[in-house]
Amino acid sequence: MACRPGVGLALAAASVGGSMWYAASNRRNGNARDDEKSEVATMQERTRTFDAIVVGGGLVGLSIARTLALLDQSVALIEAAPQPASSPASSGNSGIGCTGYDAPSGSLERRLLRRSIELHPTLYRSFGLSYNHIRKSGSLVVAWSDDEKGKLHEVLGENIEARDTEAHVVLEGDLRELEPSLSERAKGAVLCPREAVVEPFLVGIG
């Protein structure tokens, strides 16, 4: 595929196995920034050929482009915003890294969540990190009534079915050690230690 940068597009190269070019709109009030005009003009004179062009530099587009680059493919990533992963969907989401236990059994959502967890260790290693470097806040599924307390083992079973084997039931007396500010009304909980909270914007530019 051939890609010719248009007016108002800055093109910068990054290499991850293959080669990846990022094109982003740099228009402000309809005009390109003055300090980039000469670079844009130069780029307009050249046409590059890529194995793939990914339109959209959100988390999904970045993931696709990175995967292709790791397979030694040359990739052009085109994004309308001044920087990648800055759209509300990518940088303004909750930032919760879910284990997938609360997604419907057999659903595409659960399969994708579990697949992402399988890919995490390789991603961490590519950043020079290990699983132990990643701060995992964990989450508690709290029972607020005797009826909900009786269903905690069902919640635990959903975690096990989702292959979250580290999850376990926390008894009422042990809850305060984990969460001292938790209401006295709490009857027990299931702890999902692998769930994490991240800054979505930093994930995108990582």
PDB file of C-alpha atoms in Angstrom:
ATOM      1  CA  MET A   1       0.000   0.000   0.000  1.00  0.00           C
ATOM      2  CA  ALA A   2       1.196   3.501  -0.762  1.00  0.00           C
ATOM      3  CA  CYS A   3       0.703   6.382   1.613  1.00  0.00           C
ATOM      4  CA  ARG A   4       1.254  10.024   0.686  1.00  0.00           C
ATOM      5  CA  PRO A   5       1.083  12.431   3.633  1.00  0.00           C
ATOM      6  CA  GLY A   6      -1.466  15.198   3.147  1.00  0.00           C
ATOM      7  CA  VAL A   7      -1.327  18.841   4.148  1.00  0.00           C
ATOM      8  CA  GLY A   8      -1.320  19.205   7.906  1.00  0.00           C
ATOM      9  CA  LEU A   9       0.088  15.720   8.520  1.00  0.00           C
ATOM     10  CA  ALA A  10       3.377  15.191  10.299  1.00  0.00           C
ATOM     11  CA  LEU A  11       5.049  11.849   9.789  1.00  0.00           C
ATOM     12  CA  ALA A  12       7.438  10.373  12.332  1.00  0.00           C
ATOM     13  CA  ALA A  13       9.118   6.985  12.239  1.00  0.00           C
ATOM     14  CA  ALA A  14       9.447   4.407  14.982  1.00  0.00           C
ATOM     15  CA  SER A  15      10.844   0.914  14.704  1.00  0.00           C
ATOM     16  CA  VAL A  16       9.526  -2.135  16.531  1.00  0.00           C
ATOM     17  CA  GLY A  17      10.785  -5.202  14.709  1.00  0.00           C
ATOM     18  CA  GLY A  18       9.399  -3.940  11.421  1.00  0.00           C
ATOM     19  CA  SER A  19       8.859  -0.242  10.793  1.00  0.00           C
ATOM     20  CA  MET A  20       5.950   1.857  11.925  1.00  0.00           C
ATOM     21  CA  TRP A  21       5.137   5.373  10.768  1.00  0.00           C
ATOM     22  CA  TYR A  22       2.713   7.552  12.664  1.00  0.00           C
ATOM     23  CA  ALA A  23       0.753  10.232  10.857  1.00  0.00           C
ATOM     24  CA  ALA A  24      -1.233  12.696  12.922  1.00  0.00           C
ATOM     25  CA  SER A  25      -3.231  15.770  12.101  1.00  0.00           C
ATOM     26  CA  ASN A  26      -1.517  18.920  13.322  1.00  0.00           C
ATOM     27  CA  ARG A  27      -4.074  21.458  12.158  1.00  0.00           C
ATOM     28  CA  ARG A  28      -5.021  24.306  14.457  1.00  0.00           C
ATOM     29  CA  ASN A  29      -7.851  26.515  13.247  1.00  0.00           C
ATOM     30  CA  GLY A  30      -7.408  25.069   9.761  1.00  0.00           C
ATOM     31  CA  ASN A  31      -3.660  25.798   9.392  1.00  0.00           C
ATOM     32  CA  ALA A  32      -0.592  23.618   9.910  1.00  0.00           C
ATOM     33  CA  ARG A  33       1.837  24.749  12.573  1.00  0.00           C
ATOM     34  CA  ASP A  34       4.479  27.069  11.161  1.00  0.00           C
ATOM     35  CA  ASP A  35       7.402  25.066  12.476  1.00  0.00           C
ATOM     36  CA  GLU A  36       6.148  21.955  10.648  1.00  0.00           C
ATOM     37  CA  LYS A  37       5.314  23.476   7.260  1.00  0.00           C
ATOM     38  CA  SER A  38       8.698  22.767   5.741  1.00  0.00           C
ATOM     39  CA  GLU A  39       8.678  19.165   6.998  1.00  0.00           C
ATOM     40  CA  VAL A  40       5.170  18.575   5.672  1.00  0.00           C
ATOM     41  CA  ALA A  41       6.104  20.040   2.304  1.00  0.00           C
ATOM     42  CA  THR A  42       9.070  17.705   2.098  1.00  0.00           C
ATOM     43  CA  MET A  43       6.934  14.707   2.993  1.00  0.00           C
ATOM     44  CA  GLN A  44       4.396  15.612   0.328  1.00  0.00           C
ATOM     45  CA  GLU A  45       7.070  15.116  -2.299  1.00  0.00           C
ATOM     46  CA  ARG A  46       7.628  11.521  -1.316  1.00  0.00           C
ATOM     47  CA  THR A  47       5.496   8.422  -1.421  1.00  0.00           C
ATOM     48  CA  ARG A  48       6.230   5.505   0.867  1.00  0.00           C
ATOM     49  CA  THR A  49       4.942   1.971   0.452  1.00  0.00           C
ATOM     50  CA  PHE A  50       3.743  -0.002   3.484  1.00  0.00           C
ATOM     51  CA  ASP A  51       2.645  -3.561   4.075  1.00  0.00           C
ATOM     52  CA  ALA A  52      -0.337  -2.250   6.033  1.00  0.00           C
ATOM     53  CA  ILE A  53      -2.063   1.018   6.873  1.00  0.00           C
ATOM     54  CA  VAL A  54      -3.963   1.243  10.152  1.00  0.00           C
ATOM     55  CA  VAL A  55      -6.513   4.044  10.372  1.00  0.00           C
ATOM     56  CA  GLY A  56      -7.097   5.144  13.948  1.00  0.00           C
ATOM     57  CA  GLY A  57      -4.478   5.471  16.679  1.00  0.00           C
ATOM     58  CA  GLY A  58      -6.572   4.470  19.666  1.00  0.00           C
ATOM     59  CA  LEU A  59      -5.653   1.496  21.838  1.00  0.00           C
ATOM     60  CA  VAL A  60      -7.023  -0.979  19.294  1.00  0.00           C
ATOM     61  CA  GLY A  61      -5.260   0.660  16.346  1.00  0.00           C
ATOM     62  CA  LEU A  62      -1.992   0.915  18.284  1.00  0.00           C
ATOM     63  CA  SER A  63      -2.217  -2.740  19.278  1.00  0.00           C
ATOM     64  CA  ILE A  64      -2.807  -3.837  15.693  1.00  0.00           C
ATOM     65  CA  ALA A  65       0.020  -1.667  14.363  1.00  0.00           C
ATOM     66  CA  ARG A  66       2.443  -2.877  17.043  1.00  0.00           C
ATOM     67  CA  THR A  67       1.586  -6.529  16.422  1.00  0.00           C
ATOM     68  CA  LEU A  68       2.170  -6.137  12.684  1.00  0.00           C
ATOM     69  CA  ALA A  69       5.454  -4.306  13.282  1.00  0.00           C
ATOM     70  CA  LEU A  70       6.622  -7.138  15.545  1.00  0.00           C
ATOM     71  CA  LEU A  71       5.931  -9.486  12.617  1.00  0.00           C
ATOM     72  CA  ASP A  72       8.449  -7.463  10.557  1.00  0.00           C
ATOM     73  CA  GLN A  73       5.756  -5.662   8.597  1.00  0.00           C
ATOM     74  CA  SER A  74       6.043  -1.981   7.679  1.00  0.00           C
ATOM     75  CA  VAL A  75       3.025  -0.154   9.042  1.00  0.00           C
ATOM     76  CA  ALA A  76       1.561   3.321   8.625  1.00  0.00           C
ATOM     77  CA  LEU A  77      -0.619   4.409  11.530  1.00  0.00           C
ATOM     78  CA  ILE A  78      -2.914   7.323  10.698  1.00  0.00           C
ATOM     79  CA  GLU A  79      -4.630   9.245  13.483  1.00  0.00           C
ATOM     80  CA  ALA A  80      -6.638  12.484  13.314  1.00  0.00           C
ATOM     81  CA  ALA A  81      -5.677  13.658  16.811  1.00  0.00           C
ATOM     82  CA  PRO A  82      -2.328  15.340  17.597  1.00  0.00           C
ATOM     83  CA  GLN A  83      -1.219  12.287  19.572  1.00  0.00           C
ATOM     84  CA  PRO A  84      -2.220   8.632  19.741  1.00  0.00           C
ATOM     85  CA  ALA A  85      -4.667   7.164  22.254  1.00  0.00           C
ATOM     86  CA  SER A  86      -6.068  10.604  23.075  1.00  0.00           C
ATOM     87  CA  SER A  87      -9.685   9.944  22.090  1.00  0.00           C
ATOM     88  CA  PRO A  88     -12.292   9.671  24.873  1.00  0.00           C
ATOM     89  CA  ALA A  89     -12.711   5.936  24.268  1.00  0.00           C
ATOM     90  CA  SER A  90      -8.983   5.205  24.665  1.00  0.00           C
ATOM     91  CA  SER A  91      -7.744   7.807  27.154  1.00  0.00           C
ATOM     92  CA  GLY A  92     -10.933   8.538  29.067  1.00  0.00           C
ATOM     93  CA  ASN A  93     -12.164   5.057  29.937  1.00  0.00           C
ATOM     94  CA  SER A  94     -12.230   3.583  33.428  1.00  0.00           C
ATOM     95  CA  GLY A  95      -8.747   2.095  33.137  1.00  0.00           C
ATOM     96  CA  ILE A  96      -9.800  -1.104  34.889  1.00  0.00           C
ATOM     97  CA  GLY A  97      -7.886  -4.213  33.851  1.00  0.00           C
ATOM     98  CA  CYS A  98     -10.540  -6.910  34.267  1.00  0.00           C
ATOM     99  CA  THR A  99     -10.007 -10.625  34.674  1.00  0.00           C
ATOM    100  CA  GLY A 100     -13.265 -11.343  32.870  1.00  0.00           C
ATOM    101  CA  TYR A 101     -15.143 -13.135  35.651  1.00  0.00           C
ATOM    102  CA  ASP A 102     -18.184 -10.867  35.359  1.00  0.00           C
ATOM    103  CA  ALA A 103     -18.439 -11.118  31.572  1.00  0.00           C
ATOM    104  CA  PRO A 104     -21.038 -13.628  30.349  1.00  0.00           C
ATOM    105  CA  SER A 105     -19.750 -17.194  30.167  1.00  0.00           C
ATOM    106  CA  GLY A 106     -18.791 -18.140  26.615  1.00  0.00           C
ATOM    107  CA  SER A 107     -19.062 -14.542  25.418  1.00  0.00           C
ATOM    108  CA  LEU A 108     -16.652 -12.797  23.077  1.00  0.00           C
ATOM    109  CA  GLU A 109     -15.998 -10.259  25.840  1.00  0.00           C
ATOM    110  CA  ARG A 110     -14.738 -12.942  28.225  1.00  0.00           C
ATOM    111  CA  ARG A 111     -12.613 -14.603  25.526  1.00  0.00           C
ATOM    112  CA  LEU A 112     -10.972 -11.281  24.630  1.00  0.00           C
ATOM    113  CA  LEU A 113     -10.345 -10.389  28.268  1.00  0.00           C
ATOM    114  CA  ARG A 114      -8.731 -13.758  28.934  1.00  0.00           C
ATOM    115  CA  ARG A 115      -6.662 -13.559  25.747  1.00  0.00           C
ATOM    116  CA  SER A 116      -5.399 -10.113  26.739  1.00  0.00           C
ATOM    117  CA  ILE A 117      -4.287 -11.479  30.106  1.00  0.00           C
ATOM    118  CA  GLU A 118      -2.373 -14.253  28.331  1.00  0.00           C
ATOM    119  CA  LEU A 119      -0.580 -11.647  26.217  1.00  0.00           C
ATOM    120  CA  HIS A 120       0.328  -9.360  29.126  1.00  0.00           C
ATOM    121  CA  PRO A 121       3.546 -11.130  30.260  1.00  0.00           C
ATOM    122  CA  THR A 122       5.074 -10.873  26.775  1.00  0.00           C
ATOM    123  CA  LEU A 123       4.069  -7.212  26.573  1.00  0.00           C
ATOM    124  CA  TYR A 124       5.627  -6.495  29.987  1.00  0.00           C
ATOM    125  CA  ARG A 125       8.867  -8.185  28.987  1.00  0.00           C
ATOM    126  CA  SER A 126       9.046  -6.084  25.811  1.00  0.00           C
ATOM    127  CA  PHE A 127       8.996  -3.003  28.067  1.00  0.00           C
ATOM    128  CA  GLY A 128      11.729  -4.462  30.284  1.00  0.00           C
ATOM    129  CA  LEU A 129       9.252  -5.309  33.034  1.00  0.00           C
ATOM    130  CA  SER A 130       8.112  -8.482  34.740  1.00  0.00           C
ATOM    131  CA  TYR A 131       4.700  -9.417  36.078  1.00  0.00           C
ATOM    132  CA  ASN A 132       5.936  -8.455  39.550  1.00  0.00           C
ATOM    133  CA  HIS A 133       6.620  -4.888  38.380  1.00  0.00           C
ATOM    134  CA  ILE A 134       2.944  -4.353  37.607  1.00  0.00           C
ATOM    135  CA  ARG A 135       0.974  -3.016  40.537  1.00  0.00           C
ATOM    136  CA  LYS A 136      -2.233  -4.991  40.786  1.00  0.00           C
ATOM    137  CA  SER A 137      -4.789  -3.333  43.034  1.00  0.00           C
ATOM    138  CA  GLY A 138      -7.170  -6.269  42.991  1.00  0.00           C
ATOM    139  CA  SER A 139     -10.909  -5.955  43.505  1.00  0.00           C
ATOM    140  CA  LEU A 140     -13.444  -7.150  46.030  1.00  0.00           C
ATOM    141  CA  VAL A 141     -16.897  -8.453  45.155  1.00  0.00           C
ATOM    142  CA  VAL A 142     -18.571  -7.607  48.460  1.00  0.00           C
ATOM    143  CA  ALA A 143     -21.615  -9.315  49.940  1.00  0.00           C
ATOM    144  CA  TRP A 144     -23.846  -6.829  51.755  1.00  0.00           C
ATOM    145  CA  SER A 145     -26.512  -9.271  52.911  1.00  0.00           C
ATOM    146  CA  ASP A 146     -26.771 -12.865  54.091  1.00  0.00           C
ATOM    147  CA  ASP A 147     -28.335 -13.760  50.749  1.00  0.00           C
ATOM    148  CA  GLU A 148     -25.382 -12.278  48.820  1.00  0.00           C
ATOM    149  CA  LYS A 149     -22.972 -13.952  51.229  1.00  0.00           C
ATOM    150  CA  GLY A 150     -24.509 -17.303  50.349  1.00  0.00           C
ATOM    151  CA  LYS A 151     -23.761 -16.653  46.686  1.00  0.00           C
ATOM    152  CA  LEU A 152     -20.069 -15.809  47.109  1.00  0.00           C
ATOM    153  CA  HIS A 153     -19.034 -19.334  46.130  1.00  0.00           C
ATOM    154  CA  GLU A 154     -20.993 -18.893  42.904  1.00  0.00           C
ATOM    155  CA  VAL A 155     -18.978 -15.728  42.232  1.00  0.00           C
ATOM    156  CA  LEU A 156     -15.800 -17.642  43.020  1.00  0.00           C
ATOM    157  CA  GLY A 157     -16.892 -20.364  40.604  1.00  0.00           C
ATOM    158  CA  GLU A 158     -17.291 -17.771  37.855  1.00  0.00           C
ATOM    159  CA  ASN A 159     -13.718 -16.628  38.512  1.00  0.00           C
ATOM    160  CA  ILE A 160     -12.416 -20.190  38.323  1.00  0.00           C
ATOM    161  CA  GLU A 161     -14.358 -20.772  35.102  1.00  0.00           C
ATOM    162  CA  ALA A 162     -12.702 -17.635  33.702  1.00  0.00           C
ATOM    163  CA  ARG A 163      -9.329 -19.202  34.697  1.00  0.00           C
ATOM    164  CA  ASP A 164      -8.674 -16.677  37.452  1.00  0.00           C
ATOM    165  CA  THR A 165      -7.271 -19.286  39.817  1.00  0.00           C
ATOM    166  CA  GLU A 166      -5.893 -16.729  42.302  1.00  0.00           C
ATOM    167  CA  ALA A 167      -9.353 -15.553  43.350  1.00  0.00           C
ATOM    168  CA  HIS A 168     -10.580 -16.647  46.776  1.00  0.00           C
ATOM    169  CA  VAL A 169     -13.279 -15.977  49.368  1.00  0.00           C
ATOM    170  CA  VAL A 170     -12.435 -13.506  52.141  1.00  0.00           C
ATOM    171  CA  LEU A 171     -14.318 -14.000  55.396  1.00  0.00           C
ATOM    172  CA  GLU A 172     -16.002 -11.116  57.188  1.00  0.00           C
ATOM    173  CA  GLY A 173     -13.386 -10.984  59.938  1.00  0.00           C
ATOM    174  CA  ASP A 174     -10.529 -10.636  57.436  1.00  0.00           C
ATOM    175  CA  LEU A 175     -12.105  -7.921  55.292  1.00  0.00           C
ATOM    176  CA  ARG A 176     -10.995  -5.058  57.580  1.00  0.00           C
ATOM    177  CA  GLU A 177      -7.351  -6.025  57.170  1.00  0.00           C
ATOM    178  CA  LEU A 178      -7.676  -5.639  53.414  1.00  0.00           C
ATOM    179  CA  GLU A 179      -9.953  -2.576  53.457  1.00  0.00           C
ATOM    180  CA  PRO A 180     -10.023  -0.853  56.879  1.00  0.00           C
ATOM    181  CA  SER A 181     -12.516   1.745  55.611  1.00  0.00           C
ATOM    182  CA  LEU A 182     -15.012  -0.834  54.374  1.00  0.00           C
ATOM    183  CA  SER A 183     -18.454  -0.546  55.945  1.00  0.00           C
ATOM    184  CA  GLU A 184     -19.245  -2.763  58.899  1.00  0.00           C
ATOM    185  CA  ARG A 185     -22.244  -3.991  56.895  1.00  0.00           C
ATOM    186  CA  ALA A 186     -19.968  -6.082  54.669  1.00  0.00           C
ATOM    187  CA  LYS A 187     -20.600  -9.804  55.202  1.00  0.00           C
ATOM    188  CA  GLY A 188     -17.715 -11.228  53.177  1.00  0.00           C
ATOM    189  CA  ALA A 189     -16.228 -10.954  49.696  1.00  0.00           C
ATOM    190  CA  VAL A 190     -14.420 -12.612  46.845  1.00  0.00           C
ATOM    191  CA  LEU A 191     -10.977 -11.147  46.220  1.00  0.00           C
ATOM    192  CA  CYS A 192      -9.849 -10.977  42.582  1.00  0.00           C
ATOM    193  CA  PRO A 193      -6.158 -10.097  43.045  1.00  0.00           C
ATOM    194  CA  ARG A 194      -5.247  -9.841  39.364  1.00  0.00           C
ATOM    195  CA  GLU A 195      -7.580  -6.966  38.582  1.00  0.00           C
ATOM    196  CA  ALA A 196      -5.704  -3.702  38.131  1.00  0.00           C
ATOM    197  CA  VAL A 197      -6.249  -0.005  37.544  1.00  0.00           C
ATOM    198  CA  VAL A 198      -4.087   1.755  34.976  1.00  0.00           C
ATOM    199  CA  GLU A 199      -3.842   5.224  33.449  1.00  0.00           C
ATOM    200  CA  PRO A 200      -5.339   4.617  29.973  1.00  0.00           C
ATOM    201  CA  PHE A 201      -3.473   7.509  28.332  1.00  0.00           C
ATOM    202  CA  LEU A 202      -0.081   6.233  29.525  1.00  0.00           C
ATOM    203  CA  VAL A 203      -0.874   2.733  28.224  1.00  0.00           C
ATOM    204  CA  GLY A 204      -1.377   4.188  24.778  1.00  0.00           C
ATOM    205  CA  ILE A 205       1.908   6.103  24.675  1.00  0.00           C
ATOM    206  CA  GLY A 206       3.888   3.352  26.405  1.00  0.00           C
TER     207      GLY A 206
END
